[in-house]
Coordinates of C-alpha atoms and ligand atoms in Angstrom, one line a residue:
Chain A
X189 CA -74.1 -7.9 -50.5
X190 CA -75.0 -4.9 -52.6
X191 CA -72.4 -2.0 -53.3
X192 CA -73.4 1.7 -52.3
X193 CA -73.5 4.1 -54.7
X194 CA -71.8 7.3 -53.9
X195 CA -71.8 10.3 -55.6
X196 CA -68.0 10.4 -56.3
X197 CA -67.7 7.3 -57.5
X198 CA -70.6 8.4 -59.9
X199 CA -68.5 11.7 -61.1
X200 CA -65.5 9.0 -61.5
X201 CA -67.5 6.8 -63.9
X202 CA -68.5 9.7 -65.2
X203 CA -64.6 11.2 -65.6
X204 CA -63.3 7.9 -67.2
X205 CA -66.0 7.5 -69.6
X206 CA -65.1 11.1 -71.0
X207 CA -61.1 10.2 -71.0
X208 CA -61.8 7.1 -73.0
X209 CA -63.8 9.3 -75.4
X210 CA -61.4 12.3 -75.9
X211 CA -58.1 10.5 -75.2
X212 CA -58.4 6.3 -75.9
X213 CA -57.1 5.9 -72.5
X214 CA -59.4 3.3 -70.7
X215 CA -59.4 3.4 -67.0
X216 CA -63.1 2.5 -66.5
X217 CA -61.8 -1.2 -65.5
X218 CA -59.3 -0.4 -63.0
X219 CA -59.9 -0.8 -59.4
X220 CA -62.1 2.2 -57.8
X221 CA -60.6 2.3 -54.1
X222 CA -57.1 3.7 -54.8
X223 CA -58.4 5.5 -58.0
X224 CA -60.6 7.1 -56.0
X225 CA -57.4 8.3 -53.9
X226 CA -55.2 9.1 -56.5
X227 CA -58.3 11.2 -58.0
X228 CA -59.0 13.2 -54.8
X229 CA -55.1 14.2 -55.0
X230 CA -55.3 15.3 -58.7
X231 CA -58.4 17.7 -58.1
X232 CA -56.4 19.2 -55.4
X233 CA -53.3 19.8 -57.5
X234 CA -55.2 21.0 -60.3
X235 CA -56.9 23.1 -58.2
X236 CA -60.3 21.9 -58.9
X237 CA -63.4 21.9 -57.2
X238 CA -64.5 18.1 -57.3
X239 CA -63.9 15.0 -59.5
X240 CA -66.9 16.6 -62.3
X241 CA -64.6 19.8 -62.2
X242 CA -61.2 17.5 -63.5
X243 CA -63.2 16.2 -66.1
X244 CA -64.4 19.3 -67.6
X245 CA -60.5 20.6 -67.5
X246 CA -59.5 17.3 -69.1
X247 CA -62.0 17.8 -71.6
X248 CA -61.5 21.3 -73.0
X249 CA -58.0 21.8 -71.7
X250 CA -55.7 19.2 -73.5
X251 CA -52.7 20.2 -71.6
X252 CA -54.1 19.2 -68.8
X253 CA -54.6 15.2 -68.9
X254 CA -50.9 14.4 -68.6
X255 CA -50.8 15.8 -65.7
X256 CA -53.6 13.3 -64.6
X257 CA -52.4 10.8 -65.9
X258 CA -49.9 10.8 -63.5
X259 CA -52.4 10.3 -60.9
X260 CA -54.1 7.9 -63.0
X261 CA -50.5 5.7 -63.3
X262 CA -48.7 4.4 -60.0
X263 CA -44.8 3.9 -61.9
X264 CA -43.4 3.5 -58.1
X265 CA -40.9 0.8 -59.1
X266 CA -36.7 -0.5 -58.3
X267 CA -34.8 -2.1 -59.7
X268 CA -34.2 -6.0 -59.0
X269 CA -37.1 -5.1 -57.1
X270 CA -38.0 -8.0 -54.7
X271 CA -35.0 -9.8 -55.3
X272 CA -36.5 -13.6 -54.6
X273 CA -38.1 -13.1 -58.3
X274 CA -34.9 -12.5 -60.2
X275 CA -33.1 -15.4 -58.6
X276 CA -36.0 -17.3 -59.3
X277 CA -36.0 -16.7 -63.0
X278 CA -32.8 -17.2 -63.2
X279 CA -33.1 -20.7 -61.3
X280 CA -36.1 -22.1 -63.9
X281 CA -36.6 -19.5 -66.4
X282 CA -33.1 -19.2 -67.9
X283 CA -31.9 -22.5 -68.7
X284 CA -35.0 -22.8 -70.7
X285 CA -34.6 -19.7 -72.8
X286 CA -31.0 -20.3 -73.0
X287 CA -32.0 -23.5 -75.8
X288 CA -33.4 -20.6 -77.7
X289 CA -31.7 -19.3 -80.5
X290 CA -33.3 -15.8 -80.1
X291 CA -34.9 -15.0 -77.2
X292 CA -37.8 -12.8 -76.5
X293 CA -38.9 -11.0 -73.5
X294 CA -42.3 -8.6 -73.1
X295 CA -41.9 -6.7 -69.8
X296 CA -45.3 -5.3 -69.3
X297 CA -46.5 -2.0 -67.4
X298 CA -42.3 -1.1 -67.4
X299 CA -42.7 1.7 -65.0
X300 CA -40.3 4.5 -65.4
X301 CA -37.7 0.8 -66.7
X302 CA -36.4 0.0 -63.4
X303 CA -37.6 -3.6 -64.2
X304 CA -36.3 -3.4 -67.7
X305 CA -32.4 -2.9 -66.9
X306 CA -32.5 -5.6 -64.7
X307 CA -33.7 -8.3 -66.8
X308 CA -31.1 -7.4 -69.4
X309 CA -28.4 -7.3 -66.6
X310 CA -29.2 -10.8 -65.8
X311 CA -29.4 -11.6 -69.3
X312 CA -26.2 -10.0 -70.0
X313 CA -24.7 -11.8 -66.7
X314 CA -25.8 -14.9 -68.0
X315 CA -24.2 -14.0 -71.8
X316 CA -27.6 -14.2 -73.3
X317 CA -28.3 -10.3 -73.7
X318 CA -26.8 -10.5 -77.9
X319 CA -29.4 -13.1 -78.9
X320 CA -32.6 -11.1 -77.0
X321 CA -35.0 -8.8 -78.0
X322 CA -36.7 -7.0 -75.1
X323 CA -40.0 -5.1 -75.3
X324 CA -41.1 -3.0 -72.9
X325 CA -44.1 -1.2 -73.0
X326 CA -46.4 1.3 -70.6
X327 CA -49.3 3.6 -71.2
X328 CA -47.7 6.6 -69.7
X329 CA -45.7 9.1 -72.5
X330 CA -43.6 10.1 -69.6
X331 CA -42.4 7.2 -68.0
X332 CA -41.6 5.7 -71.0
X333 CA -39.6 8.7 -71.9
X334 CA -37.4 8.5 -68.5
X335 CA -37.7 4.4 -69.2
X336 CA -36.0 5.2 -72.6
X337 CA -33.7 7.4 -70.6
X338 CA -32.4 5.1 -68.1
X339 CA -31.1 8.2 -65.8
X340 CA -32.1 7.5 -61.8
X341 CA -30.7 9.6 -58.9
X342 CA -27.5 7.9 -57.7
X343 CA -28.7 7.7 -54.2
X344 CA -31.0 5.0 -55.4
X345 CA -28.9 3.0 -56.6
X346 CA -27.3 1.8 -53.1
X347 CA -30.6 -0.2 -52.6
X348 CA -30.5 -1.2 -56.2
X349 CA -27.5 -2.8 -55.6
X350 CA -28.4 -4.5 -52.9
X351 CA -31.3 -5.9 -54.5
X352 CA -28.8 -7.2 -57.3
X353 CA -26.8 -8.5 -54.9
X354 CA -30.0 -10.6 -53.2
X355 CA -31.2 -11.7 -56.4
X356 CA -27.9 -13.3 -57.0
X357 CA -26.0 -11.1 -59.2
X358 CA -23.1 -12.3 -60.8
X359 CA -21.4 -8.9 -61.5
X360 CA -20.4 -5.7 -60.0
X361 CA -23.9 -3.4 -61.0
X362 CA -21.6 -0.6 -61.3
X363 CA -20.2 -2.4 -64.4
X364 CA -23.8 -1.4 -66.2
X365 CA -24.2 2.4 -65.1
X366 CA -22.2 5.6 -65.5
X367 CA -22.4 8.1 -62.4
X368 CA -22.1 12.0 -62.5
X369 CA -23.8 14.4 -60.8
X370 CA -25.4 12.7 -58.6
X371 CA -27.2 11.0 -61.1
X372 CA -26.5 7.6 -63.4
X373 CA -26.9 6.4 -66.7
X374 CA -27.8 2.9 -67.2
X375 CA -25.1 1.8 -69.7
X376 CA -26.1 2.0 -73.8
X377 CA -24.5 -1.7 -74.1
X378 CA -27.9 -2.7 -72.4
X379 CA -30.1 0.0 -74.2
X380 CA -29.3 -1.5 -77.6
X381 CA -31.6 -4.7 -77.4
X382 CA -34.4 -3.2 -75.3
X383 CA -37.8 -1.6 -77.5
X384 CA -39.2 0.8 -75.4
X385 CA -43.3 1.1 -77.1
X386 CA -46.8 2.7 -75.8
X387 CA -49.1 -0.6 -75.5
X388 CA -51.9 -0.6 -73.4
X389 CA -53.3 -3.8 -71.4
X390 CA -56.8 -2.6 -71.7
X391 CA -56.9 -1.2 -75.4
X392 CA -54.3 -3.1 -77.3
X393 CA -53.8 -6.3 -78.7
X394 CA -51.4 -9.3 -77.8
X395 CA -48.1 -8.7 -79.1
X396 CA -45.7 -11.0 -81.5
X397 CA -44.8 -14.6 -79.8
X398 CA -42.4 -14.2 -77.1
X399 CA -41.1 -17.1 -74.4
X400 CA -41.3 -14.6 -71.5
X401 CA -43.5 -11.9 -70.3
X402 CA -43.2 -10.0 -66.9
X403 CA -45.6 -8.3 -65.8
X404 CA -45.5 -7.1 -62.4
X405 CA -47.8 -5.0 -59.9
X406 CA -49.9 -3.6 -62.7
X407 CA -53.1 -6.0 -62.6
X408 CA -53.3 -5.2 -58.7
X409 CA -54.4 -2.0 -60.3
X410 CA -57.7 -4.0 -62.4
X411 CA -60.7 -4.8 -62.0
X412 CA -61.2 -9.2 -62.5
X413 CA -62.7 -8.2 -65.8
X414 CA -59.2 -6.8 -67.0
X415 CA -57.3 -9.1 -65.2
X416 CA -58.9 -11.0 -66.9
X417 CA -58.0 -9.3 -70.4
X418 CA -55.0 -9.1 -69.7
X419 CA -53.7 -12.4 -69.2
X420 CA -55.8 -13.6 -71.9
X421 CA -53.3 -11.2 -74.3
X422 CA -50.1 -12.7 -72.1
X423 CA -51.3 -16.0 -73.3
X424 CA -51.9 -15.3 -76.4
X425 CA -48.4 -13.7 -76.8
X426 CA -46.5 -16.4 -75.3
X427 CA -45.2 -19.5 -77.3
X428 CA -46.1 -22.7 -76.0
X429 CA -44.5 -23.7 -72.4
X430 CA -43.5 -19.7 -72.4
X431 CA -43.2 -18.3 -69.0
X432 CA -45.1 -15.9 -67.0
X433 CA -43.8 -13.6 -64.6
X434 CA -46.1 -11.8 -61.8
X435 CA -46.0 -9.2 -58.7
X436 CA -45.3 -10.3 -55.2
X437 CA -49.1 -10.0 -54.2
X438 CA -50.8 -11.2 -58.0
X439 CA -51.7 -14.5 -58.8
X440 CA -54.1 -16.0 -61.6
X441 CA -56.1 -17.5 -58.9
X442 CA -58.8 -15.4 -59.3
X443 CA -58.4 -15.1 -62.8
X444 CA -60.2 -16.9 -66.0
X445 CA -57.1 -17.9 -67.3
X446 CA -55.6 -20.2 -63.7
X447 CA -55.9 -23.7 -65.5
X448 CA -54.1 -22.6 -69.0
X449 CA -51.3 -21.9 -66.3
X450 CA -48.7 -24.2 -64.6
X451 CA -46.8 -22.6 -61.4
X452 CA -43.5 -23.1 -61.6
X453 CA -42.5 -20.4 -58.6
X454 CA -45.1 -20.0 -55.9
X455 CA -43.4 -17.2 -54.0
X456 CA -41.7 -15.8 -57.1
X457 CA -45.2 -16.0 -59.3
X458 CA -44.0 -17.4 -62.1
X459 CA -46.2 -19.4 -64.0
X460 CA -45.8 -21.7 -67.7
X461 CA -48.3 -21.7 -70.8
X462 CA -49.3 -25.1 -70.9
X463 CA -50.2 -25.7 -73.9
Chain B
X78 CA -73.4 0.2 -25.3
X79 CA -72.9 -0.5 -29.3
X80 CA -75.2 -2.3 -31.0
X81 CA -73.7 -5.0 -33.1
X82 CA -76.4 -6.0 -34.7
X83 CA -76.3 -3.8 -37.5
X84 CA -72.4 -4.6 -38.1
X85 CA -71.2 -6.0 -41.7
X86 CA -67.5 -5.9 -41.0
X87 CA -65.1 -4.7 -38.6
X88 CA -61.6 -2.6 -39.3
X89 CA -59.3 -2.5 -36.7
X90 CA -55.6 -0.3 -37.3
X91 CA -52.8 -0.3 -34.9
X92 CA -49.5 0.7 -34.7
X93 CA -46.6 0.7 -31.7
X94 CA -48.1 -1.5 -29.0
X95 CA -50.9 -2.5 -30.7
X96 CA -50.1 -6.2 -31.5
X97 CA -50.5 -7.4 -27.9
X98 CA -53.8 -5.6 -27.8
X99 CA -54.6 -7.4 -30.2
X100 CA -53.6 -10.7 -29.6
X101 CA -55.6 -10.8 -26.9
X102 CA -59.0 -9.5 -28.4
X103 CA -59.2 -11.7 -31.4
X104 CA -59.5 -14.6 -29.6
X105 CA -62.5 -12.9 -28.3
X106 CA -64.4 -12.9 -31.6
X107 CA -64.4 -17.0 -31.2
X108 CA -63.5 -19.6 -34.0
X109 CA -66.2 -17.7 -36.5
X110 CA -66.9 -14.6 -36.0
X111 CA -70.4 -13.3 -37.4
X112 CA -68.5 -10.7 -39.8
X113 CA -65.4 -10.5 -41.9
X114 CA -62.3 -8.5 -39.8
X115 CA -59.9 -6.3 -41.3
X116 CA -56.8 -5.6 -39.8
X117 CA -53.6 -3.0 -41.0
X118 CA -50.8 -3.3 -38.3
X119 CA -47.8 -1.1 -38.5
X120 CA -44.8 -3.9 -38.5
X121 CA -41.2 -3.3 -39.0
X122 CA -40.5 -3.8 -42.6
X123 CA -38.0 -6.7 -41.8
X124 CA -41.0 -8.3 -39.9
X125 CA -42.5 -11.5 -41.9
X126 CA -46.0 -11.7 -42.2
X127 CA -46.0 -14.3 -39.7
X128 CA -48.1 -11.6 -37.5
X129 CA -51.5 -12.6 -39.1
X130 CA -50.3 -16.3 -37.9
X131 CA -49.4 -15.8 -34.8
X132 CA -52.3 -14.0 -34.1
X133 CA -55.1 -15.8 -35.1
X134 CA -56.7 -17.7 -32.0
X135 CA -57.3 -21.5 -32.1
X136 CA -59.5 -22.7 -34.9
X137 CA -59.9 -19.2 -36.3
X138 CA -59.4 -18.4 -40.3
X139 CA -56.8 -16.0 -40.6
X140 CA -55.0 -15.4 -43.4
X141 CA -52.7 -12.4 -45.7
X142 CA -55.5 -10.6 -47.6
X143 CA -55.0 -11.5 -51.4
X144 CA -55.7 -8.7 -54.0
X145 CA -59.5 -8.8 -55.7
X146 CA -60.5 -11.6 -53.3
X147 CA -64.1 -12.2 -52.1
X148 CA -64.4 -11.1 -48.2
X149 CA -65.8 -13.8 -46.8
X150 CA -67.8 -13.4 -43.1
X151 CA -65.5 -15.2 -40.2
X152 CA -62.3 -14.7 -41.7
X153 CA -59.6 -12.5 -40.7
X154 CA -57.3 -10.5 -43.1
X155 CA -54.4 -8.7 -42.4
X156 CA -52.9 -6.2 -44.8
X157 CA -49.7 -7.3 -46.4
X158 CA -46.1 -6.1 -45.0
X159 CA -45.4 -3.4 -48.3
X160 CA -49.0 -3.1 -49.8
X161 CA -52.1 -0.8 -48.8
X162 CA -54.9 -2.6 -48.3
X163 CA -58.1 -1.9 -49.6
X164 CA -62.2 -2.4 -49.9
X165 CA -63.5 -2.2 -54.1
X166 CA -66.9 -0.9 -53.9
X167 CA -68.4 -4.3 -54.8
X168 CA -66.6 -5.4 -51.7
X169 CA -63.7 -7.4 -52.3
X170 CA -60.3 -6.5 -51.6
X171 CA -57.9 -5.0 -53.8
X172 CA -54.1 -4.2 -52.7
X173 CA -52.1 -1.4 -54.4
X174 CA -48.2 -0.2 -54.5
X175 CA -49.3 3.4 -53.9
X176 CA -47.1 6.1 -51.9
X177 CA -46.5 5.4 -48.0
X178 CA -49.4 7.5 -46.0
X179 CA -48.2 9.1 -43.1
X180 CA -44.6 6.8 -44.0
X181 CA -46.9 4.1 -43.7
X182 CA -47.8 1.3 -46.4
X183 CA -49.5 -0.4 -45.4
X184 CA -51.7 2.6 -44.1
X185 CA -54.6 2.5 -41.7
X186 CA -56.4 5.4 -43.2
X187 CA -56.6 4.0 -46.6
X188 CA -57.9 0.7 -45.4
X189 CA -60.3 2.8 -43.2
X190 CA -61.4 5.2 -45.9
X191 CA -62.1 3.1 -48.4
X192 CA -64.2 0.3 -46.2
X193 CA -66.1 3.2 -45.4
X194 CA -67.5 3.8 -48.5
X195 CA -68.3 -0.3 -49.0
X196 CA -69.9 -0.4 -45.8
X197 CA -71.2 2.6 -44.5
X198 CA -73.1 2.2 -41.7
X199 CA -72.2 -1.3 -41.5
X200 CA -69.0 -0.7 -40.1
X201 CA -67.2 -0.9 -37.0
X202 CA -63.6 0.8 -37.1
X203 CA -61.6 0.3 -34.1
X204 CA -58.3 2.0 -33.2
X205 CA -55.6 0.9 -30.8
X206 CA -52.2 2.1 -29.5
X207 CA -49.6 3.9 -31.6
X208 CA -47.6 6.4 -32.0
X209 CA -48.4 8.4 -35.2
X210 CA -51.7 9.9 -37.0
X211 CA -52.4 7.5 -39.8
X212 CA -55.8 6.3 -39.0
X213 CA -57.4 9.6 -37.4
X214 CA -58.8 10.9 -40.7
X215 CA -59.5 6.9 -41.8
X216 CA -62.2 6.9 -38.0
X217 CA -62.8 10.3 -39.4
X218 CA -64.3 8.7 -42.4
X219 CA -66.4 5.7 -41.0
X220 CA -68.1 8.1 -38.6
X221 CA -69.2 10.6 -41.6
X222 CA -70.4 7.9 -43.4
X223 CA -72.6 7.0 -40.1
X224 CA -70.4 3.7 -39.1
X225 CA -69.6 2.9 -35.6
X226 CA -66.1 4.1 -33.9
X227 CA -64.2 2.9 -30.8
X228 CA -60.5 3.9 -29.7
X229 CA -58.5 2.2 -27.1
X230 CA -58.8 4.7 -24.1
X231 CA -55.5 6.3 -25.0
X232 CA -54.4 6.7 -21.1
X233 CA -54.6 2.6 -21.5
X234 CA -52.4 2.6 -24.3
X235 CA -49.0 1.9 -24.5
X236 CA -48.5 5.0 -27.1
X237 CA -51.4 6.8 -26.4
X238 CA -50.9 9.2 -29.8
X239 CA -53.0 7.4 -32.3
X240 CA -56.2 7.0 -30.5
X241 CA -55.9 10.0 -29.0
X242 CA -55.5 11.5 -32.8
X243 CA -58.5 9.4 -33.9
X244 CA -60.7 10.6 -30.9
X245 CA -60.2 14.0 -32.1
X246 CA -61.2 13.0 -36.0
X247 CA -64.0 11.3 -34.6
X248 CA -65.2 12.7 -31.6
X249 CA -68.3 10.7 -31.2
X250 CA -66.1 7.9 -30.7
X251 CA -66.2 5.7 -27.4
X252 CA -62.7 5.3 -25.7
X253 CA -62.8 1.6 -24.4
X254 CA -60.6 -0.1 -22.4
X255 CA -59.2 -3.5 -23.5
X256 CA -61.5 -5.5 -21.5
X257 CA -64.6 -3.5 -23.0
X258 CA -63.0 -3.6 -26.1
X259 CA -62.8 -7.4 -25.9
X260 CA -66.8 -7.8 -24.7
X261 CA -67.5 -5.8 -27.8
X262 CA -65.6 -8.6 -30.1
X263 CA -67.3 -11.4 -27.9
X264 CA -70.4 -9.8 -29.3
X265 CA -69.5 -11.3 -32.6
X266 CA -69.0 -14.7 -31.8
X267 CA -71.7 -17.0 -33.1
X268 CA -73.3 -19.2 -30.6
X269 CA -72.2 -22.6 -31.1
X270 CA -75.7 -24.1 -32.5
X271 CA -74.8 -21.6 -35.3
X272 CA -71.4 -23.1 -35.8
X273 CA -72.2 -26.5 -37.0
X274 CA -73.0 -25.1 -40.4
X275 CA -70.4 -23.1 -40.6
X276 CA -67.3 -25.4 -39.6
X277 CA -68.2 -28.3 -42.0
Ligands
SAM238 C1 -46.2 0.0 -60.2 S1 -45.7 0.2 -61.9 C2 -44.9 -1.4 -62.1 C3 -43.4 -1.2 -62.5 C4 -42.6 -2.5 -62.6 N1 -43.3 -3.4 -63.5 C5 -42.5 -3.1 -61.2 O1 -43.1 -4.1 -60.9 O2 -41.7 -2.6 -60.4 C6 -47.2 0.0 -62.8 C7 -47.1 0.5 -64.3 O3 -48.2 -0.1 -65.0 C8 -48.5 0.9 -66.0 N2 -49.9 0.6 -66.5 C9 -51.1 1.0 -65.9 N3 -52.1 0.6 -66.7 C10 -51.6 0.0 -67.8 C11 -52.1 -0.6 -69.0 N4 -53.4 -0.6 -69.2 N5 -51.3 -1.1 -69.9 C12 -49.9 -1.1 -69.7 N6 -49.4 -0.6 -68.6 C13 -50.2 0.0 -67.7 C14 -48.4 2.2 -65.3 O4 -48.2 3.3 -66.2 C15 -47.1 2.0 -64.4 O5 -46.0 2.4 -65.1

């Protein structure tokens, strides 16, 4: 079956190719259909005519790509988000890295750190948190900056601790937040032994030897070719029998790497580095 | 009344009342069906994904679409309880975590939109019974791009809204009822000498 070619996703190609050049941001192996969305959305907001007009503002307005690159990004995240996985990790993955002296932990694609503050809740639950390092990384300058900041509206946080509850918290999750004005601030106890870093999946190298990395519902957003990539790097960073941690809907079935790969978790998508 | 034969894949998108439509046209499209079928059903979130299971007829392949899998002819995919479903331009599928459309994820519109572009005029998108818009600019879509569109006759539908939203976006649609909508499945079944080489 052959693709068709269509004019936007022509002007797209075209868009991303320019972005890599100006800005080292490479998009041009993600996957096209909800680009092409998200794109539609940011010509409309930026008041532009058509895909070709976003990239000649990106490229002679520099104030203007952060604003796409909010379109570009989907950071739509919670935290102990599907709660099945962090009972899960806690179930295989935590005895294991508790026979670690230090412990390190690579949260991939950390949104605006939702994911983050819940690993280090469990670790802290589990009195691992003093002996761990935990990097968390993300493309986008401005998630990472709210990440850092670890302030959510407090009306999210009712789900949130459900979801801690579900995912077999041991604690009260109010213990690790500080409410006021409507809003709360994720305790600094946890914020000491998190990095928060810019490291990108498609650019960037693999990263130190860790025993976990989680990276969840950011390779639905790649092509197989940067899947691929990509879990070549979380290989590559993990030590041997280290643990990978996926989304809900992402699996290394379909990538190059499935036979480097034991699953330990079929519904919670968590795999081991064999060798 | 629709010619088939130029058909590479067939969306369908329902909502309120749709699933008993349904359950009674897929068995109509026989154990393998000549083209790949997409569905996005509007379920309640608490609702496991069971739905694909439970509606797949006897013998037929019906599974949860996975993300940047192959689309395969004679299987059919339902979108994910959570997850948009969509069609990559090389035409697999791809899932994504983007924002609720019409406070829907997953949305009928973006599965619509974005098969239209992968198929074109190799498409058949069908609406059924609901009771909100997502999907009208999704029919909207497939019949720019020259595809074939058919809505449940909304006066035979339990919520008559969404087809009667999609007729509007796509006014050269036909408004079948659910018996012709079921001959136009049937239309897909491959005759059983065909099957032999398929089933093994
Ligand atoms: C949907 S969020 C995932 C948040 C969290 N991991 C979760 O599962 O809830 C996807 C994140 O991936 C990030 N991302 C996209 N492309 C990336 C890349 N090439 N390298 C690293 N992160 C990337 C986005 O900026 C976004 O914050």
């Amino acid at each position: 079956m052959r693709a068709l070619a269509h004019e936007v996703d022509l002007e797209i190609r075209l868009l991303l190719d320019a972005i890599y050049h100006r800005y080292q941001h490479d998009f041009r192996d993600y996957a096209v259909a909800s680009l092409r969305r998200r794109l539609a959305q940011a010509v409309e907001h930026l008041g532009c005519l058509s895909v070709s007009g976003l990239q000649e503002r990106v490229l002679h307005d520099p104030t203007a790509f952060p604003s796409v690159l909010q379109y570009l990004t989907v950071p739509v995240s919670d935290m102990f988000r599907d709660p099945w996985y962090f009972r899960a990790v806690r179930e295989h993955v935590v005895p294991v890295l508790r026979t670690y002296p230090s412990i390190k932990l690579w949260i991939a694609g950390c949104g605006h750190g939702e994911e983050v503050y819940s690993f280090a809740i469990v670790l802290a639950e589990e009195g691992m948190l003093d002996r761990t390092l935990i990097y968390a990384t993300d493309i986008n300058p401005a998630g990472l900056e709210a990440a850092q900041a670890g302030i959510y509206p407090l009306d999210r946080f009712r789900r949130f601790t459900e979801n801690h509850r579900r995912a077999g918290g041991k604690s009260s999750l109010s213990a690790y937040y500080r409410a006021a004005y409507g809003s709360a601030a994720i305790d600094k106890r946890l914020k000491k032994r998190i990095v928060f870093s810019d490291h990108s999946l498609a650019t960037d190298s693999a990263f130190g030897e860790v025993q976990f990395v989680s990276c969840r519902n950011v390779l639905i957003y790649f092509n197989r070719t940067l899947q691929d990539r990509a879990v070549g790097l979380f290989h590559d960073s993990l030590c041997r029998r280290g643990f990978l941690g996926l989304g809900a809907k992402e699996s290394l079935r379909f990538t190059a790497h499935a036979a480097a790969f034991a699953e330990v978790e079929h519904d919670a998508r968590i795999y081991q580095r064999k060798a | 009344m629709i010619d088939t034969a130029r058909i590479d894949a067939i969306v369908v998108g329902g909502s309120a009342g749709a699933f008993t439509v349904l359950s009674s046209l897929l068995p109509a499209l026989g154990p393998a069906p000549r083209v790949p079928v997409l569905v996005v059903l509007h379920l309640p979130p608490d609702r496991p994904s069971a739905a694909a299971a439970a509606l797949g007829g006897r013998g037929q392949r019906v599974k949860e679409a996975e993300d940047k899998e192959r689309i395969e002819a004679g299987v059919i995919y339902f979108a994910p309880p959570g997850y948009h479903l969509l069609v990559e331009p090389d035409r697999s599928l791809a899932l994504a975590f983007d924002e609720p459309v019409h406070h829907s994820r997953p949305s009928i519109d973006v599965l619509f939109e974005s098969a239209a572009d992968a198929f074109g005029e190799g498409l058949l998108g069908v609406i059924l019974s609901g009771a909100n818009e997502d999907g009208a600019a999704g029919l909207g879509a497939i019949s720019a791009r020259g595809g074939l569109t058919v809505v449940q006759r909304p006066d035979t539908a339990e919520h008559p809204f969404m087809p009667a939203a999609a007729l509007r976006a796509a006014p050269a649609s036909a408004a079948l009822s659910v018996d012709e909508l079921r001959s136009i499945f049937a239309g897909f079944d491959t005759p059983s000498r065909d099957r032999g080489a398929l089933d093994d």
